[in-house]
Coordinates of C-alpha atoms and ligand atoms in Angstrom, one line a residue:
M289 CA 115.6 97.8 84.3
S290 CA 113.4 99.9 86.4
E291 CA 110.4 101.0 84.6
N292 CA 108.3 104.3 85.3
I293 CA 104.8 103.5 86.2
L294 CA 101.9 105.5 87.1
V295 CA 99.0 103.9 89.2
A296 CA 96.1 106.6 88.5
V297 CA 93.5 105.8 91.2
A298 CA 89.5 106.9 91.1
W299 CA 88.6 110.2 92.8
P300 CA 85.8 109.5 95.0
Y301 CA 82.9 112.2 95.2
A302 CA 83.7 113.9 98.9
N303 CA 80.2 113.6 99.9
S304 CA 79.9 109.8 100.9
Q305 CA 81.5 107.4 103.0
I306 CA 83.4 104.7 101.2
H307 CA 82.1 100.9 101.2
V308 CA 83.8 97.9 100.4
G309 CA 82.1 97.6 97.0
N310 CA 84.4 101.1 96.0
I311 CA 87.6 99.6 97.9
T312 CA 87.5 95.8 95.6
G313 CA 86.1 98.5 92.5
S314 CA 89.6 100.7 92.6
Y315 CA 91.4 102.0 95.6
L316 CA 92.7 98.2 96.9
P317 CA 93.6 96.5 93.2
A318 CA 95.7 100.0 92.8
D319 CA 97.3 100.0 96.2
I320 CA 98.6 96.1 95.8
F321 CA 99.9 96.5 92.0
T322 CA 101.6 99.1 93.4
R323 CA 103.1 97.5 96.6
Y324 CA 104.3 94.9 93.7
H325 CA 105.8 97.1 91.5
R326 CA 107.5 98.7 94.4
L327 CA 108.8 95.4 95.5
V328 CA 109.9 94.2 92.1
G329 CA 111.9 97.7 92.7
N330 CA 110.2 99.9 89.6
R331 CA 109.9 103.6 90.2
V332 CA 105.9 103.6 90.8
I333 CA 103.6 106.5 92.0
M334 CA 100.1 105.9 92.9
V335 CA 98.2 108.8 92.9
S336 CA 94.7 110.6 93.4
G337 CA 92.4 112.5 95.7
S338 CA 89.1 113.5 96.7
D339 CA 86.7 115.0 94.0
A340 CA 85.7 118.3 95.9
H341 CA 83.3 119.7 93.2
G342 CA 80.5 119.4 91.0
T343 CA 76.5 119.6 92.4
P344 CA 77.1 116.2 94.0
V345 CA 78.8 118.6 96.8
T346 CA 76.6 121.0 96.8
V347 CA 73.7 119.1 97.1
R348 CA 74.7 117.3 100.1
A349 CA 75.8 120.9 101.2
D350 CA 72.0 122.0 101.1
A351 CA 70.9 118.8 103.2
E352 CA 73.6 118.9 105.7
G353 CA 73.2 122.6 105.8
I354 CA 76.3 123.8 105.6
T355 CA 79.3 125.0 102.9
P356 CA 80.6 123.1 100.1
V357 CA 84.1 123.6 101.2
Q358 CA 83.0 122.4 104.9
V359 CA 81.3 119.2 102.7
Y360 CA 84.1 118.3 101.0
Q361 CA 86.9 118.7 104.3
K362 CA 84.7 116.4 106.5
Y363 CA 84.3 113.8 104.1
H364 CA 88.1 113.9 102.7
A365 CA 89.0 113.4 106.6
G366 CA 86.9 110.1 106.4
F367 CA 88.8 109.1 103.3
L368 CA 92.3 109.8 104.8
D369 CA 91.7 107.9 107.8
L370 CA 90.5 105.1 106.1
F371 CA 93.2 104.6 103.7
Q372 CA 95.6 104.9 106.3
K373 CA 93.8 102.4 108.7
L374 CA 93.4 99.9 104.9
G375 CA 97.3 100.3 104.3
L376 CA 96.3 102.4 100.7
T377 CA 100.0 103.5 100.4
Y378 CA 99.2 107.0 97.8
D379 CA 102.1 108.3 97.1
L380 CA 99.7 111.3 97.0
Y381 CA 96.2 111.2 97.8
T382 CA 95.1 115.2 98.0
S383 CA 92.1 117.1 96.1
T384 CA 90.6 118.9 93.4
H385 CA 90.2 121.9 95.4
T386 CA 93.6 123.5 95.2
Q387 CA 95.3 126.4 93.3
N388 CA 98.0 123.5 91.7
H389 CA 94.7 121.9 89.9
F390 CA 93.2 124.7 89.2
K391 CA 96.2 126.6 87.1
V392 CA 96.6 122.8 85.8
A393 CA 92.8 122.1 84.7
Q394 CA 92.6 125.7 83.2
D395 CA 95.9 125.0 81.2
I396 CA 94.2 121.9 79.8
F397 CA 91.3 124.0 78.8
L398 CA 93.2 126.5 77.1
A399 CA 95.8 124.0 75.2
L400 CA 92.3 122.5 73.4
Q401 CA 90.8 125.8 72.5
K402 CA 94.3 126.7 71.0
N403 CA 94.5 123.3 69.2
H404 CA 90.2 124.1 68.2
Y405 CA 89.3 121.5 70.0
I406 CA 86.6 123.5 72.1
Y407 CA 83.8 125.2 70.4
S408 CA 80.7 127.3 72.5
E409 CA 77.6 126.4 71.7
R410 CA 74.0 128.6 73.3
Q411 CA 71.1 126.4 74.8
Q412 CA 68.2 126.8 77.1
Q413 CA 68.6 126.4 80.6
W414 CA 66.3 127.0 83.8
Y415 CA 67.0 130.7 85.4
A416 CA 65.7 131.1 88.9
P417 CA 64.7 135.2 89.0
S418 CA 65.0 135.0 92.9
Q419 CA 68.1 133.8 92.7
G420 CA 69.3 135.6 90.3
R421 CA 71.4 132.6 88.6
F422 CA 70.7 129.6 86.4
L423 CA 69.9 126.3 88.0
P424 CA 72.1 122.8 87.4
D425 CA 69.6 120.2 86.4
R426 CA 69.7 118.7 90.0
Y427 CA 68.4 121.4 91.5
V428 CA 64.9 121.3 88.9
E429 CA 62.3 119.1 90.2
G430 CA 59.0 118.8 88.3
T431 CA 56.7 116.5 86.7
C432 CA 58.3 113.8 84.5
Y433 CA 57.1 114.3 80.7
L434 CA 57.5 110.4 79.8
C435 CA 55.4 108.7 82.7
G436 CA 54.0 112.1 85.3
Y437 CA 55.8 111.3 88.4
L438 CA 55.6 114.2 90.5
N439 CA 58.6 114.8 91.8
A440 CA 61.2 113.9 88.9
R441 CA 64.6 115.5 89.2
G442 CA 65.5 117.6 86.3
D443 CA 68.6 114.9 85.2
Q444 CA 66.6 111.6 86.2
C445 CA 62.9 110.2 86.6
D446 CA 63.0 108.2 90.2
G447 CA 59.4 106.9 89.0
C448 CA 60.1 105.9 85.2
G449 CA 64.4 105.8 86.0
S450 CA 65.0 107.7 82.5
L451 CA 67.4 110.5 82.0
L452 CA 65.6 113.7 81.1
D453 CA 66.1 116.2 79.5
A454 CA 65.6 119.1 82.2
T455 CA 64.1 121.8 79.9
L456 CA 60.8 119.4 79.1
L457 CA 60.2 119.0 82.9
I458 CA 56.3 120.3 83.6
D459 CA 55.4 122.2 86.6
P460 CA 59.5 123.2 87.2
R461 CA 60.4 125.0 90.3
S462 CA 63.5 125.3 92.1
K463 CA 65.1 123.0 94.8
I464 CA 66.4 125.7 96.8
D465 CA 63.0 127.9 97.3
G466 CA 60.2 125.9 95.5
T467 CA 60.0 129.5 93.2
T468 CA 59.0 128.8 89.3
P469 CA 61.8 129.2 87.2
E470 CA 62.4 130.2 84.0
L471 CA 64.1 128.6 80.6
R472 CA 67.1 130.9 79.2
E473 CA 69.5 131.0 77.2
T474 CA 72.7 130.4 78.3
E475 CA 76.4 129.6 76.6
H476 CA 78.5 126.7 77.3
F477 CA 81.8 125.7 76.0
Y478 CA 82.0 122.1 74.4
L479 CA 84.5 119.8 74.0
D480 CA 84.8 118.9 70.5
L481 CA 84.7 114.5 70.4
S482 CA 83.9 114.2 67.0
A483 CA 86.9 115.9 65.8
L484 CA 89.0 113.7 68.0
E485 CA 87.2 110.3 67.0
S486 CA 89.8 109.0 64.9
P487 CA 92.7 109.3 67.5
V488 CA 90.6 108.2 69.7
V489 CA 90.1 105.0 67.7
E490 CA 93.9 104.7 66.9
F491 CA 94.3 104.4 70.2
L492 CA 92.1 101.7 71.7
R493 CA 92.9 99.8 68.7
Q494 CA 96.5 100.0 69.7
R495 CA 95.2 98.5 73.0
E496 CA 92.8 95.6 71.8
G497 CA 95.4 92.9 72.6
Y498 CA 95.5 93.2 76.6
W499 CA 92.2 95.5 77.2
R500 CA 89.9 93.5 79.3
S501 CA 86.7 93.0 77.3
N502 CA 84.3 95.0 79.0
V503 CA 86.5 98.0 79.0
L504 CA 87.3 97.8 75.4
R505 CA 83.3 97.2 74.9
Q506 CA 82.0 100.3 76.9
S507 CA 85.2 102.8 74.8
L508 CA 85.7 101.4 71.1
G509 CA 82.6 99.2 70.5
Q510 CA 80.2 102.2 71.6
I511 CA 82.5 104.4 69.4
L512 CA 82.3 102.3 66.7
A513 CA 78.7 101.7 67.3
D514 CA 77.4 105.1 67.7
G515 CA 80.3 107.7 67.1
L516 CA 81.9 110.6 69.1
R517 CA 79.6 113.4 69.9
G518 CA 80.5 116.7 71.2
R519 CA 79.9 117.1 75.0
A520 CA 79.6 120.3 77.1
I521 CA 82.8 121.0 79.7
T522 CA 81.2 123.7 81.6
R523 CA 78.4 124.4 83.5
D524 CA 76.6 127.2 85.5
L525 CA 77.7 127.1 89.3
D526 CA 80.1 128.5 91.2
W527 CA 81.1 125.9 93.1
G528 CA 84.0 124.4 91.0
I529 CA 86.8 126.1 88.7
P530 CA 86.5 129.1 87.1
V531 CA 86.5 129.0 83.1
P532 CA 89.9 130.8 82.3
M533 CA 87.5 133.3 80.1
E534 CA 86.6 136.9 80.2
G535 CA 83.1 137.1 80.5
W536 CA 82.2 133.6 81.8
D537 CA 81.6 134.7 85.5
G538 CA 79.1 132.3 87.2
K539 CA 80.3 129.4 84.8
C540 CA 83.2 126.6 85.9
L541 CA 84.3 123.3 84.3
Y542 CA 82.2 120.2 84.5
V543 CA 83.3 118.2 87.6
W544 CA 84.1 115.1 85.0
F545 CA 86.5 117.4 82.6
E546 CA 88.5 118.6 85.7
A547 CA 88.6 115.9 87.6
V548 CA 90.5 113.4 85.3
I549 CA 93.1 115.7 85.4
G550 CA 94.0 115.4 88.9
Y551 CA 96.1 112.0 87.4
L552 CA 98.3 115.0 86.1
S553 CA 98.1 117.3 88.7
A554 CA 98.5 115.3 91.7
A555 CA 101.7 113.9 90.1
I556 CA 103.0 117.6 89.5
E557 CA 101.9 118.1 93.1
W558 CA 103.5 114.8 94.3
A559 CA 106.8 116.2 92.7
E560 CA 106.7 119.9 94.4
I561 CA 106.5 118.5 97.8
A562 CA 109.1 115.9 97.5
G563 CA 111.4 118.9 96.3
E564 CA 111.7 117.5 93.1
P565 CA 109.5 119.7 91.1
S566 CA 110.6 118.8 87.8
T567 CA 110.3 114.6 88.2
W568 CA 107.0 114.5 87.3
E569 CA 108.1 114.5 83.9
D570 CA 109.7 111.6 84.1
W571 CA 106.3 110.2 83.7
W572 CA 104.4 112.3 82.1
Y573 CA 106.6 113.5 79.4
N574 CA 107.8 110.0 78.9
P575 CA 106.1 107.8 76.0
E576 CA 107.6 104.6 77.8
M577 CA 105.7 105.2 80.9
R578 CA 102.4 103.0 81.6
G579 CA 99.8 104.8 83.3
Y580 CA 97.5 102.1 85.0
Y581 CA 93.7 103.9 85.6
F582 CA 91.8 102.1 88.4
I583 CA 88.4 102.4 88.2
G584 CA 84.8 100.7 88.8
K585 CA 82.8 100.5 85.6
D586 CA 80.5 103.1 85.8
N587 CA 83.5 105.8 85.0
I588 CA 84.9 103.4 81.7
P589 CA 83.8 106.2 79.0
F590 CA 85.4 108.7 81.0
H591 CA 88.7 107.1 81.5
A592 CA 88.9 105.0 78.3
V593 CA 87.8 107.3 75.9
I594 CA 87.3 111.1 77.1
W595 CA 90.5 111.7 79.2
P596 CA 92.6 110.3 75.8
A597 CA 90.6 113.0 73.4
Q598 CA 91.0 115.5 76.4
L599 CA 95.1 114.1 76.2
I600 CA 95.4 114.0 72.7
G601 CA 93.4 117.3 72.3
V602 CA 96.1 119.5 74.1
G603 CA 98.6 118.0 71.6
E604 CA 102.4 120.4 72.8
W605 CA 100.1 122.9 74.1
F606 CA 100.2 121.8 77.6
G607 CA 103.9 122.3 78.0
K608 CA 103.8 125.3 76.4
L609 CA 101.4 126.8 78.2
F610 CA 102.5 125.3 81.7
Q611 CA 105.9 125.6 81.7
D612 CA 107.0 127.5 78.5
R613 CA 108.6 124.1 77.3
A614 CA 107.6 123.2 73.4
D615 CA 108.1 119.3 71.9
T616 CA 106.5 117.8 75.1
R617 CA 103.6 115.6 74.6
L618 CA 101.6 113.8 77.7
T619 CA 101.5 110.7 77.6
L620 CA 98.3 108.2 76.9
P621 CA 97.0 105.5 79.1
Y622 CA 98.4 102.2 79.2
D623 CA 96.0 100.2 80.7
V624 CA 91.9 101.1 82.1
P625 CA 91.6 97.4 84.0
A626 CA 88.2 98.5 85.3
N627 CA 86.6 96.1 87.4
E628 CA 82.7 95.3 87.6
F629 CA 80.5 95.4 91.3
M630 CA 80.4 94.0 94.4
N631 CA 77.0 93.4 95.2
L632 CA 75.9 92.9 99.2
E633 CA 74.4 89.7 100.5
G634 CA 72.5 89.3 96.9
R635 CA 71.6 92.8 96.5
K636 CA 73.1 95.9 94.7
I637 CA 74.9 98.3 97.2
S638 CA 72.9 101.2 98.0
G639 CA 74.8 103.9 100.5
S640 CA 71.3 105.7 101.0
R641 CA 69.8 102.6 102.4
N642 CA 72.2 101.6 104.7
W643 CA 72.7 98.2 103.0
A644 CA 76.6 98.5 102.7
V645 CA 79.7 97.4 104.3
W646 CA 81.6 100.7 105.3
G647 CA 84.9 100.8 105.4
L648 CA 85.5 102.7 108.6
D649 CA 82.7 100.6 110.5
F650 CA 84.2 97.2 109.4
L651 CA 87.2 98.3 110.8
S652 CA 86.5 99.1 114.5
R653 CA 85.6 95.2 114.6
Y654 CA 88.0 93.3 112.4
D655 CA 91.6 93.9 111.2
P656 CA 92.8 95.0 108.0
D657 CA 94.2 92.0 106.2
P658 CA 91.2 90.0 106.5
L659 CA 89.5 92.3 104.8
R660 CA 92.1 92.6 102.3
Y661 CA 92.3 89.3 101.6
Y662 CA 88.5 88.9 100.8
L663 CA 87.9 91.8 98.8
T664 CA 90.8 90.3 96.4
I665 CA 89.5 86.8 96.4
N666 CA 86.6 87.5 95.9
M667 CA 87.4 90.7 93.7
P668 CA 85.1 91.3 90.5
E669 CA 87.3 91.7 88.1
S670 CA 85.3 90.1 84.9
K671 CA 81.7 89.9 86.4
D672 CA 80.2 91.1 89.3
T673 CA 80.6 89.1 92.6
D674 CA 79.1 89.1 96.1
W675 CA 79.8 90.1 99.6
D676 CA 78.1 87.5 102.1
W677 CA 79.3 87.2 105.8
E678 CA 79.0 83.7 105.6
D679 CA 81.4 83.6 103.0
F680 CA 83.8 85.9 104.3
V681 CA 83.7 84.1 108.0
R682 CA 84.4 80.8 105.7
R683 CA 86.9 82.0 103.7
N684 CA 89.0 83.8 107.4
N685 CA 88.7 80.6 109.0
D686 CA 89.4 78.1 106.2
E687 CA 92.0 80.1 104.1
L688 CA 93.3 82.6 105.5
V689 CA 94.0 80.8 109.3
A690 CA 94.5 77.3 108.3
T691 CA 96.2 77.7 105.1
W692 CA 98.7 80.8 105.7
G693 CA 98.4 81.3 109.0
N694 CA 98.4 78.4 110.7
L695 CA 101.5 76.9 108.9
V696 CA 103.6 80.3 109.8
N697 CA 102.6 79.9 113.6
R698 CA 103.8 76.4 113.8
A699 CA 106.9 76.9 112.1
L700 CA 107.9 79.5 113.9
S701 CA 106.6 78.8 117.3
F702 CA 108.7 75.5 116.9
S703 CA 111.3 76.7 115.9
Y704 CA 111.3 79.7 118.5
R705 CA 110.8 76.9 121.4
N706 CA 113.7 74.4 120.4
W707 CA 116.6 76.2 118.9
E708 CA 116.5 78.9 121.1
G709 CA 115.2 81.7 119.3
H710 CA 117.3 81.1 116.5
V711 CA 116.8 79.9 112.5
P712 CA 118.4 76.6 112.9
E713 CA 121.4 75.2 111.5
P714 CA 120.2 72.9 108.4
G715 CA 124.0 71.5 107.1
D716 CA 123.2 69.8 103.5
L717 CA 119.8 70.0 102.5
R718 CA 117.6 66.7 101.2
S719 CA 116.4 66.4 98.0
E720 CA 112.9 67.1 99.3
D721 CA 114.1 70.4 100.7
R722 CA 115.9 71.6 98.2
E723 CA 112.8 70.7 95.8
I724 CA 109.8 72.0 97.9
L725 CA 112.4 75.2 97.7
A726 CA 112.8 75.2 93.7
T727 CA 109.0 75.1 94.0
I728 CA 107.9 78.4 96.2
E729 CA 111.0 80.3 94.0
A730 CA 108.8 79.5 91.0
G731 CA 106.4 81.6 92.5
F732 CA 108.1 84.9 91.8
Q733 CA 107.8 84.1 88.1
S734 CA 103.9 82.7 88.6
V735 CA 102.9 85.1 90.9
G736 CA 104.4 87.9 89.2
E737 CA 103.1 87.5 86.4
H738 CA 99.6 87.1 86.9
L739 CA 100.6 90.5 89.1
D740 CA 101.8 92.2 86.0
A741 CA 98.6 91.6 84.4
V742 CA 96.3 92.9 86.7
H743 CA 94.6 89.4 87.7
L744 CA 94.9 89.9 91.6
R745 CA 92.8 87.5 92.1
A746 CA 94.9 84.8 90.1
A747 CA 98.0 85.7 91.6
L748 CA 96.5 85.6 95.2
L749 CA 95.2 82.4 94.6
E750 CA 98.6 81.1 93.4
A751 CA 100.2 82.2 96.6
L752 CA 97.7 80.2 98.4
R753 CA 98.6 76.9 96.4
L754 CA 102.1 77.7 97.3
A755 CA 101.7 77.8 100.7
S756 CA 99.2 74.7 101.1
E757 CA 102.2 72.8 99.0
V758 CA 104.4 73.9 102.1
N759 CA 102.2 72.6 104.3
K760 CA 102.0 69.7 103.0
Y761 CA 106.1 69.4 103.2
L762 CA 105.5 70.5 106.9
D763 CA 103.0 67.2 107.3
K764 CA 105.4 65.2 105.6
S765 CA 108.9 65.6 107.2
A766 CA 107.2 66.4 110.8
P767 CA 109.9 68.1 112.8
W768 CA 108.0 67.6 115.7
F769 CA 108.3 63.7 115.6
E770 CA 112.2 64.1 113.8
I771 CA 113.0 66.2 116.9
K772 CA 112.9 63.2 119.4
S773 CA 115.6 61.1 117.6
D774 CA 117.3 63.0 114.6
K775 CA 117.4 66.6 116.1
A776 CA 119.9 67.5 113.1
A777 CA 116.8 65.9 110.3
A778 CA 114.2 68.4 112.5
S779 CA 116.9 71.2 111.3
K780 CA 116.8 70.9 107.7
S781 CA 112.9 70.7 107.7
I782 CA 112.1 74.0 110.0
Y783 CA 114.8 75.7 108.4
T784 CA 113.5 74.9 104.7
S785 CA 110.2 75.6 105.6
L786 CA 111.3 79.0 107.3
R787 CA 112.7 79.4 104.3
A788 CA 109.9 78.7 102.0
I789 CA 107.9 80.9 104.5
D790 CA 110.4 83.8 104.0
S791 CA 109.8 83.7 100.3
L792 CA 105.9 83.2 100.9
K793 CA 106.0 86.4 102.5
I794 CA 107.4 88.6 99.7
L795 CA 104.3 86.9 97.6
F796 CA 101.7 87.8 99.7
A797 CA 103.2 91.1 101.2
P798 CA 101.2 92.9 98.6
F799 CA 97.9 91.6 99.5
L800 CA 98.8 91.6 103.2
P801 CA 100.8 94.3 103.9
F802 CA 100.0 94.4 108.2
S803 CA 100.7 90.7 109.1
C804 CA 103.7 90.3 106.2
E805 CA 105.4 93.2 108.1
R806 CA 104.8 91.3 111.3
L807 CA 106.3 88.1 110.0
H808 CA 109.0 90.0 108.4
A809 CA 109.9 91.0 112.1
Y810 CA 109.1 87.5 113.3
L811 CA 112.1 86.0 111.2
G812 CA 114.5 88.3 112.4
Y813 CA 115.0 91.1 110.1
L814 CA 115.9 94.9 111.3
Q815 CA 114.8 97.1 108.3
P816 CA 110.7 97.3 107.6
L817 CA 109.4 96.1 104.7
F818 CA 107.3 98.5 104.0
G819 CA 107.6 102.3 104.2
N820 CA 104.9 105.0 106.2
Q821 CA 102.0 106.6 105.2
F822 CA 101.5 110.2 107.1
T823 CA 99.0 113.3 106.3
E824 CA 100.6 116.8 105.8
N825 CA 98.5 120.4 105.8
R826 CA 99.3 121.9 102.6
E827 CA 98.6 125.8 102.2
D828 CA 97.5 127.9 99.4
E829 CA 95.7 131.0 97.7
L830 CA 92.4 128.6 98.3
G831 CA 93.4 127.6 102.0
E832 CA 93.9 124.9 103.8
H833 CA 94.3 121.3 102.3
V834 CA 95.5 117.8 103.7
V835 CA 97.3 115.5 101.8
L836 CA 97.9 111.6 102.7
R837 CA 102.0 110.8 101.5
Y838 CA 103.9 107.5 101.7
Q839 CA 107.4 107.6 102.7
P840 CA 109.0 104.6 100.8
G841 CA 111.1 102.0 103.1
I842 CA 114.6 102.3 102.0
T843 CA 115.5 98.9 100.7
A844 CA 113.9 97.8 96.9
D845 CA 114.4 94.7 94.8
Q846 CA 112.6 92.5 97.7
W847 CA 110.7 90.4 94.5
Q848 CA 113.6 87.3 94.8
P849 CA 113.4 84.0 96.6
S850 CA 114.7 84.2 100.4
Q851 CA 118.4 83.5 101.5
L852 CA 117.3 83.1 104.9
K853 CA 120.7 83.5 107.0
P854 CA 120.8 80.0 109.5
G855 CA 121.2 81.1 112.8
Q856 CA 119.1 84.4 112.5
T857 CA 117.5 85.4 115.6
L858 CA 113.9 85.3 116.0
V859 CA 111.2 87.9 117.5
E860 CA 108.6 85.4 119.6
P861 CA 105.9 85.1 117.0
S862 CA 101.8 85.4 118.0
P863 CA 99.5 84.2 115.4
L864 CA 99.0 86.3 112.7
F865 CA 95.2 86.2 112.2
R866 CA 92.6 85.4 114.3
K867 CA 89.6 82.7 113.6
L868 CA 86.3 84.0 113.4
D869 CA 83.1 82.7 115.5
I870 CA 80.3 82.0 113.2
K871 CA 77.9 84.5 115.4
V872 CA 79.2 87.1 113.7
V873 CA 77.1 86.7 110.2
E874 CA 73.9 86.7 112.1
E875 CA 75.4 90.1 114.0
E876 CA 76.6 91.1 110.9
R877 CA 73.4 90.8 109.1
A878 CA 71.5 92.5 111.8
R879 CA 73.4 95.6 111.4
L880 CA 72.4 95.9 107.1
G881 CA 69.5 97.8 106.2
Ligands
ZN44 ZN1 59.3 109.4 85.0

């Protein structure tokens, strides 16, 4: 029976480019998982978008001398380009700067208020008389009250690394015009997390059996040690979603409060664009739905604690406010398979110091599948890993090319040349032929189980192990010798190899979609394996926004062993991957820093 699966992917801030650490942290694992479930025939939607709001975007706008809208649009366009080149098949990739998202986020806020999980509190904050507005913490600089560093930011000191209370800064000055701000009282809304602590703990306890230990440690473990306290969910800032209340001008919803709501609003927008505006309810109002949140470890508390608290806190009020519907509840996350970090050549990746391998730059020199391969085999699922250029070249040449690419090329070219471009007729298979086919068939179970459990590295290693079994079989049967004396025996060997490769194609497809699509065509299939990605312009009261969409292929239920037909017409093959020269290691290292 087909299941409903939500693949919720981290929302990147639209204020910088995306590097390989971001890709392996959340975007790529989400796509592999999604492609697998599509092949299985489940109803899966993969949604996300650009996080357009908050001080990260306004600070960048000030630095570049452009508006926040221009900053968001510029980086958003780069993301759309990268995601298509890398084959990240979002059913909808949108942004937080849409009328739909504003409405959904405001209704979540109001629903929490209806359930009394929101309260307001007055606090001191820096106010700039020269500008007539309150300054967000990032906009105030001064002397650190802990170490005396002269240029500490309001939220954090680069001198001693401490998180700061901005109101305690010595000699504060506005980052915008250098004038001296003054402390004034301001009022903010808080999410009453302490009142939601016990249902959140219950939610986490129900997931103890299968969540990753680092995720449980940073959610359940933290709550049991420290408890939950109220958290401010509004800011004195005009770039964002307005607080939906009279008398709250100049304040907006805190970017972290509203961005996670995007998992819901993007599903709603996806359904609307697809012309079936209520389909999102099959996911969000369906308690059997499984929602997987693909994020990096720095975002665990927001997804494993605060977002579930928001969903529990709205109760039945979201449905009532949003669509005048009673008796609905939003479904809580099923899993939050957060990844650790990837470092680069032994050091922490740093975008500002250009110590990074940037996605688009990489793809200007290399193909997407070798990147997807290396980032999966080296995925930081349980501990930090390292991008090492020498290791990248070695794994590309010794594993991707030698184990899988050469197997495909040997069997396909030999068959194409010696059987007039057709799959050979094998007659009755021998026991060794049936044996290798059974070994590969079992892979649909073993690789599938790893994928179901979001153990993507293990799944890829298992597929690779099966490919080496077929290599051994092919070496042993040696059809290039058989054909000289016994063409019928060679037909059996080549047919068996092609059929095993046809199965391996499906097992590798979630990881290596571009080369598997080519292989699928070489094997003579006329319908493509996967669907198409495309962008589309949307317009609402906030202006234009561009979204990335995916039109799934027409065939489903493909996660099963090959039934390759003898006699099927092949297409003349060429190698799936290219071997890399070891000299690229020095070239690439010279580009860093
Ligand atoms: Zn300091």
